[in-house]
mmCIF file of C-alpha atoms and ligand atoms in Angstrom:
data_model
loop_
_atom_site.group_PDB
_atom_site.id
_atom_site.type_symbol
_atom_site.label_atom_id
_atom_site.label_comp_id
_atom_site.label_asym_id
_atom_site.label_seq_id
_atom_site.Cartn_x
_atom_site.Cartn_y
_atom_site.Cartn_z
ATOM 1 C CA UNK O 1374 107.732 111.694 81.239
ATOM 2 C CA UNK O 1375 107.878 109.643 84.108
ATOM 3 C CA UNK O 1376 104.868 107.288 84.714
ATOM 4 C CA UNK O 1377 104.558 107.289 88.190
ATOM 5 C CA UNK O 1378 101.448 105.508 90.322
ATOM 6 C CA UNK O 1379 100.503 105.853 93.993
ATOM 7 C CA UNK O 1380 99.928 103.000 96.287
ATOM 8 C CA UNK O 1381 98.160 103.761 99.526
ATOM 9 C CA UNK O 1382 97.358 101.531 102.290
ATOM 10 C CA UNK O 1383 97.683 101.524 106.060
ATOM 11 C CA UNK O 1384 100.669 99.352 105.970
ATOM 12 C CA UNK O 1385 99.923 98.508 109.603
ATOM 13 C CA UNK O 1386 102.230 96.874 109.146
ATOM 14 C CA UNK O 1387 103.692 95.961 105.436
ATOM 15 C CA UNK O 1388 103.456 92.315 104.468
ATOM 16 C CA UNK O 1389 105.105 90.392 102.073
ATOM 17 C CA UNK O 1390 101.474 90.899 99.974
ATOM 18 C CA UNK O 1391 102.318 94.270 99.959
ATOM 19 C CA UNK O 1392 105.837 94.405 99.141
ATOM 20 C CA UNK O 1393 104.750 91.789 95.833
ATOM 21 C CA UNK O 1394 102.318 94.292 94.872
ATOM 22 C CA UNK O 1395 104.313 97.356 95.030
ATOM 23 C CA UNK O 1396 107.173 95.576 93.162
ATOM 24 C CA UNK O 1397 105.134 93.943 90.588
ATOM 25 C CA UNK O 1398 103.803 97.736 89.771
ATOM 26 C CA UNK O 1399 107.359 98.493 89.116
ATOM 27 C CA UNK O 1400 106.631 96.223 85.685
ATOM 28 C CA UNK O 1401 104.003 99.093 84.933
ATOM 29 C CA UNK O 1402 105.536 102.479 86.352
ATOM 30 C CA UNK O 1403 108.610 103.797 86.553
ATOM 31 C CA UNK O 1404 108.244 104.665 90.187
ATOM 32 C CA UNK O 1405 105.490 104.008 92.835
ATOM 33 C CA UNK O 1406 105.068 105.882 96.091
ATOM 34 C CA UNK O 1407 103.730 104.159 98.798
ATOM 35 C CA UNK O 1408 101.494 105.804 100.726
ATOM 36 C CA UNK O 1409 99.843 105.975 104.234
ATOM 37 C CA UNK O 1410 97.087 107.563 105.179
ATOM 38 C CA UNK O 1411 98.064 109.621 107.896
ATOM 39 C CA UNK O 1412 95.304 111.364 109.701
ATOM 40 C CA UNK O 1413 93.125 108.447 110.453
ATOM 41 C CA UNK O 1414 89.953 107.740 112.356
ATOM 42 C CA UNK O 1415 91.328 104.398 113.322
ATOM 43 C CA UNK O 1416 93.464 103.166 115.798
ATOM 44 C CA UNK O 1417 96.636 101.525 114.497
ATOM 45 C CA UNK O 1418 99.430 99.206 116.552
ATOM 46 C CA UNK O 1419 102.101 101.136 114.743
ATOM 47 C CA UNK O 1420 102.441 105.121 114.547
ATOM 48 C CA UNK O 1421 102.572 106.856 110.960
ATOM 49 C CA UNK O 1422 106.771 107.566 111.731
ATOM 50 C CA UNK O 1423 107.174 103.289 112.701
ATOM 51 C CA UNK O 1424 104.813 102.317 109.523
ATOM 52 C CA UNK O 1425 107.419 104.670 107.298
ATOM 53 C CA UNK O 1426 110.367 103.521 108.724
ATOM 54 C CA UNK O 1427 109.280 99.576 108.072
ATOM 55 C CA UNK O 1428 108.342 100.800 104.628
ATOM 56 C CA UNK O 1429 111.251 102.494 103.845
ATOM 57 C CA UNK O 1430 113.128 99.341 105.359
ATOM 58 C CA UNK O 1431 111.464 97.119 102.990
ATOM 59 C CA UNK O 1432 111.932 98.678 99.804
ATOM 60 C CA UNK O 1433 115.677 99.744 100.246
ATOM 61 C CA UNK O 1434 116.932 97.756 97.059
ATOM 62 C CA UNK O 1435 114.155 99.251 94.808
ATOM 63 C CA UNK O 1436 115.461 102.692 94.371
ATOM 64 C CA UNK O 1437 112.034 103.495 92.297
ATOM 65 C CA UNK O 1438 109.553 103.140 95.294
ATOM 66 C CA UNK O 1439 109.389 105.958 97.438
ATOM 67 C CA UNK O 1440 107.523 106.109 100.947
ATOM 68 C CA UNK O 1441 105.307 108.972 101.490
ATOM 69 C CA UNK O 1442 102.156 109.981 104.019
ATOM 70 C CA UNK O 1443 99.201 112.496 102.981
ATOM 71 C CA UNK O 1444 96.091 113.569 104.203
ATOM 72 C CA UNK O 1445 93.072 114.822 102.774
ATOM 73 C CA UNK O 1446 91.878 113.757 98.908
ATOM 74 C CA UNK O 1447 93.885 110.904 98.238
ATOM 75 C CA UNK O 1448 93.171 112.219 93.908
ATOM 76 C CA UNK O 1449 94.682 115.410 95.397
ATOM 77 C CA UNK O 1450 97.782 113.927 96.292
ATOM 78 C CA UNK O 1451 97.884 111.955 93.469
ATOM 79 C CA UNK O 1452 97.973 114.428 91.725
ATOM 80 C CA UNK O 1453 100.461 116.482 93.687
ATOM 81 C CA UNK O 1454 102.565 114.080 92.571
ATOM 82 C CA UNK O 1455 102.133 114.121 88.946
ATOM 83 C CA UNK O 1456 100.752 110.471 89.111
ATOM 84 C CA UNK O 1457 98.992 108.677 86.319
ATOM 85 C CA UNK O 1458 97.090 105.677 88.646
ATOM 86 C CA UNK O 1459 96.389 104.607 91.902
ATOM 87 C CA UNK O 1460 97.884 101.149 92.088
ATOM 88 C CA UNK O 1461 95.790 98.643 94.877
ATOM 89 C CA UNK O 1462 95.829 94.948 95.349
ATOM 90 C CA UNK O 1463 92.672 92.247 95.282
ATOM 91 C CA UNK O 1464 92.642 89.314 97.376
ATOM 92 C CA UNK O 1465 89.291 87.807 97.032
ATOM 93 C CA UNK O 1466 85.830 88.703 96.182
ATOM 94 C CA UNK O 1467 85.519 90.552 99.384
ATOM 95 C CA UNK O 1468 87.808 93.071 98.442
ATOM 96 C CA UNK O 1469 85.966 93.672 95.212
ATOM 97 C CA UNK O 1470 83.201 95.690 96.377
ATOM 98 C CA UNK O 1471 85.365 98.231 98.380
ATOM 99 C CA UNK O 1472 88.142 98.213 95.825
ATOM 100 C CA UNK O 1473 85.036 99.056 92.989
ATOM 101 C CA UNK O 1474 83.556 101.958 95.161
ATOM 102 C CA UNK O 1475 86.770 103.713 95.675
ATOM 103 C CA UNK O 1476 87.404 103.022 91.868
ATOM 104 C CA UNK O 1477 84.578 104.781 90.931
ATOM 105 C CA UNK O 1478 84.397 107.102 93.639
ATOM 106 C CA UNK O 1479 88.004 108.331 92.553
ATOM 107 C CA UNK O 1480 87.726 108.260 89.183
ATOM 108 C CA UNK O 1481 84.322 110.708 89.507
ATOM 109 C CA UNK O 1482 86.645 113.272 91.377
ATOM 110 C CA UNK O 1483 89.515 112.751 88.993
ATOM 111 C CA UNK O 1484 88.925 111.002 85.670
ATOM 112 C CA UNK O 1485 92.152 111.315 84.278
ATOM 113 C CA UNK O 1486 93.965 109.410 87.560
ATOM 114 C CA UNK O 1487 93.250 105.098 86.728
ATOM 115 C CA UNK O 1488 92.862 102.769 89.127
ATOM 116 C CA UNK O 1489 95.446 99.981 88.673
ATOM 117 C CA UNK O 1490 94.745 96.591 91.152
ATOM 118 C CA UNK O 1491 96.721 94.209 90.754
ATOM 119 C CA UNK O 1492 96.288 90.189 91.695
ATOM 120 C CA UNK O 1493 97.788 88.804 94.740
ATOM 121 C CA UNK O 1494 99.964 86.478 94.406
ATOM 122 C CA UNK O 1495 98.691 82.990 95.418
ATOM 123 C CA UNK O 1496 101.171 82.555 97.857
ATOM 124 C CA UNK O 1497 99.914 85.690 99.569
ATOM 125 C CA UNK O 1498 95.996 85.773 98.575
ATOM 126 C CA UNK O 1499 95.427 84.828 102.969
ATOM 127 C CA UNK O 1500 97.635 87.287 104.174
ATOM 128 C CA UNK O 1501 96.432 90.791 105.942
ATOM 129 C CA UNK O 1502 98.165 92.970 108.046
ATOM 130 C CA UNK O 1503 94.932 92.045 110.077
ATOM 131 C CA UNK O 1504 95.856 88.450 110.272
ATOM 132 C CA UNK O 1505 99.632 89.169 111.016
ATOM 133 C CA UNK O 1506 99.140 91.360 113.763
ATOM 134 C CA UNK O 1507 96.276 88.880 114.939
ATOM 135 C CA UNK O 1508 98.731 85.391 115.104
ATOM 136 C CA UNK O 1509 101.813 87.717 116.415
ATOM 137 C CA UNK O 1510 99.763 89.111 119.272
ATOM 138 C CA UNK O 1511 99.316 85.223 120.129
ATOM 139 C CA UNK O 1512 102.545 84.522 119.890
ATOM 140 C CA UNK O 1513 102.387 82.737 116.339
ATOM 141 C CA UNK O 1514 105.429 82.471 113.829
ATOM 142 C CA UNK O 1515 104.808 85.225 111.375
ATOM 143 C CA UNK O 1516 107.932 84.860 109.478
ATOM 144 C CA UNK O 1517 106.983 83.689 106.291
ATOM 145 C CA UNK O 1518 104.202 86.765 105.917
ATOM 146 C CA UNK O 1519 106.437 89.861 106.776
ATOM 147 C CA UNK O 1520 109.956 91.558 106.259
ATOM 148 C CA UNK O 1521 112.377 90.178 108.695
ATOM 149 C CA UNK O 1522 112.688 93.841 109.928
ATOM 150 C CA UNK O 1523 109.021 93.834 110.442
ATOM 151 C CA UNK O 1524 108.759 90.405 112.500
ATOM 152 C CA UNK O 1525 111.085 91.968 114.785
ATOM 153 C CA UNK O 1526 109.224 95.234 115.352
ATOM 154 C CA UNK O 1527 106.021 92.662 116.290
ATOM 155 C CA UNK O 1528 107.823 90.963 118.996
ATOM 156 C CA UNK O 1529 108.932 93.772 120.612
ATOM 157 C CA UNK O 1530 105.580 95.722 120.214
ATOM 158 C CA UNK O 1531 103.376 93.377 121.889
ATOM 159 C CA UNK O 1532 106.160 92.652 124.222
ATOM 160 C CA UNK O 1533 105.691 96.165 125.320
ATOM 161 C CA UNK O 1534 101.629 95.590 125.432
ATOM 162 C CA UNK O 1535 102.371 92.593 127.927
ATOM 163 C CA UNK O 1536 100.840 89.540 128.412
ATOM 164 C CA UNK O 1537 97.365 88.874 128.664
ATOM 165 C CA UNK O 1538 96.889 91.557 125.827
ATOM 166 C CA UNK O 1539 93.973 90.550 124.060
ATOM 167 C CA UNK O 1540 93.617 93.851 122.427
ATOM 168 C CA UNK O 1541 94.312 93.349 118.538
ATOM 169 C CA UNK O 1542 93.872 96.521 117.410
ATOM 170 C CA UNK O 1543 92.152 96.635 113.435
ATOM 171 C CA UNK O 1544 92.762 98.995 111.286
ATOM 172 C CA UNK O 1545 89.954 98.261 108.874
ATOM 173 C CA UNK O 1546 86.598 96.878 108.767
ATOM 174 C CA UNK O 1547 87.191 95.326 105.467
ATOM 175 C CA UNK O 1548 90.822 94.074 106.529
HETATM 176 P P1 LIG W 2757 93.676 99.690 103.312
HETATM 177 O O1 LIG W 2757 93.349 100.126 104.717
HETATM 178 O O2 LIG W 2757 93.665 100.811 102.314
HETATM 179 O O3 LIG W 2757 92.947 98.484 102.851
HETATM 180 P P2 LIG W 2757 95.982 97.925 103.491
HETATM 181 O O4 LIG W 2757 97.332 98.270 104.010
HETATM 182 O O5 LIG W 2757 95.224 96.884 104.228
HETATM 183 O O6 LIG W 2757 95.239 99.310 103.424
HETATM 184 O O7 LIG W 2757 96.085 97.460 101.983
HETATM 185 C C1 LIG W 2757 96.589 98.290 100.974
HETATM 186 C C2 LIG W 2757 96.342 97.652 99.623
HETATM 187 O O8 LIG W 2757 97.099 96.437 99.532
HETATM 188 C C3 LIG W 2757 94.891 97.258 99.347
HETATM 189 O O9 LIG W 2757 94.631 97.460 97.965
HETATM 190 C C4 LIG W 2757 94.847 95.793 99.666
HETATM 191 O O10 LIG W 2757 93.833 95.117 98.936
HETATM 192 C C5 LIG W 2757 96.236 95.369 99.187
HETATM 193 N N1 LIG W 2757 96.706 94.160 99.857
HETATM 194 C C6 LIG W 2757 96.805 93.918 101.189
HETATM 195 N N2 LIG W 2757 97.283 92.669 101.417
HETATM 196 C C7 LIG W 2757 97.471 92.098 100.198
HETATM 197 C C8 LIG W 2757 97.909 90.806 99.743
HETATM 198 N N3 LIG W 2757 98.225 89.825 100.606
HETATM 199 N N4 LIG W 2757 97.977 90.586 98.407
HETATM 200 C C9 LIG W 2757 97.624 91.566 97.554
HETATM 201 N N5 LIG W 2757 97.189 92.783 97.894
HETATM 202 C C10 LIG W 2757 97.101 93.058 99.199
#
């Protein structure tokens, strides 16, 4: 049987902490599916369809991560996709807290699904999509944080916002 885990995020956008995490998971499962949230309360600077298509982008050589969306439960779509774990990534303390609630909170609604997190990497342990989209909407050299692909899709997006944009949208209290 396959041993497949889900990672969801907002991936607004991916970052190079993201791609490490999903990657290293591939040491633990033989596939992950990255997942986005797609019905959210919050507003995001790139739609559900860009955030795939930077995903998808990003994990083209890894023919064992798929990109997916859901809605609803995210137990119920691990499940819908026969998954054994939920696979997240911890910074720093702060993400503990939120990381442990959804733990638990998950594994009430669906004991036999495990939550997997993983360590960032040091290299990466600063790096949000928070702070990316923060330092790209002021112009700042992001290269070194995100996919090529994905520092390309930042110049052009807040090219279309126009200057004097101080608007950085956030996708997460937390983040
Ligand atoms: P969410 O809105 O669910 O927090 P994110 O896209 O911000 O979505 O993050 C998805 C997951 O990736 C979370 O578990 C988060 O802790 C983890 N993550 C984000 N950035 C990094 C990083 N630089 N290193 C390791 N894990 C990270």
């Amino acid at each position: 049987m396959q041993r497949i885990a889900i990672y969801p995020g907002s991936f607004d956008p991916v970052t190079n902490g993201h791609v490490d995490i999903a990657q290293r998971g591939l040491r633990l499962f033989d596939k992950i599916i990255v997942a986005i949230l797609s019905n959210p309360v919050k507003d995001f600077l790139f739609t559900v369809e860009e955030r795939i298509e930077m995903l998808v982008s990003s994990f083209e050589e890894y023919p064992n991560i798929e990109v997916g969306t859901f809605d609803g439960l995210l137990v119920d779509y691990a499940a819908k996709k026969d998954s054994i774990a939920i696979l997240r990534g911890m910074r720093a303390v702060s993400d503990f807290e939120y990381e442990f609630r959804m733990g638990l909170a998950n594994h009430r609604l669906a004991p036999d699904i495990e939550t997997v997190s993983l360590i960032t990497n040091e290299d990466h342990s600063f790096l949000s999509s928070s702070t990316v989209r923060e330092i790209a909407s002021l112009g700042g050299d992001v290269s070194s944080m995100v996919p090529p692909h994905v520092e390309s899709a930042l110049k052009e997006r807040f090219a279309e916002l126009g200057d004097g944009q101080q608007i950085v949208p956030t996708t997460s209290m937390r983040d």
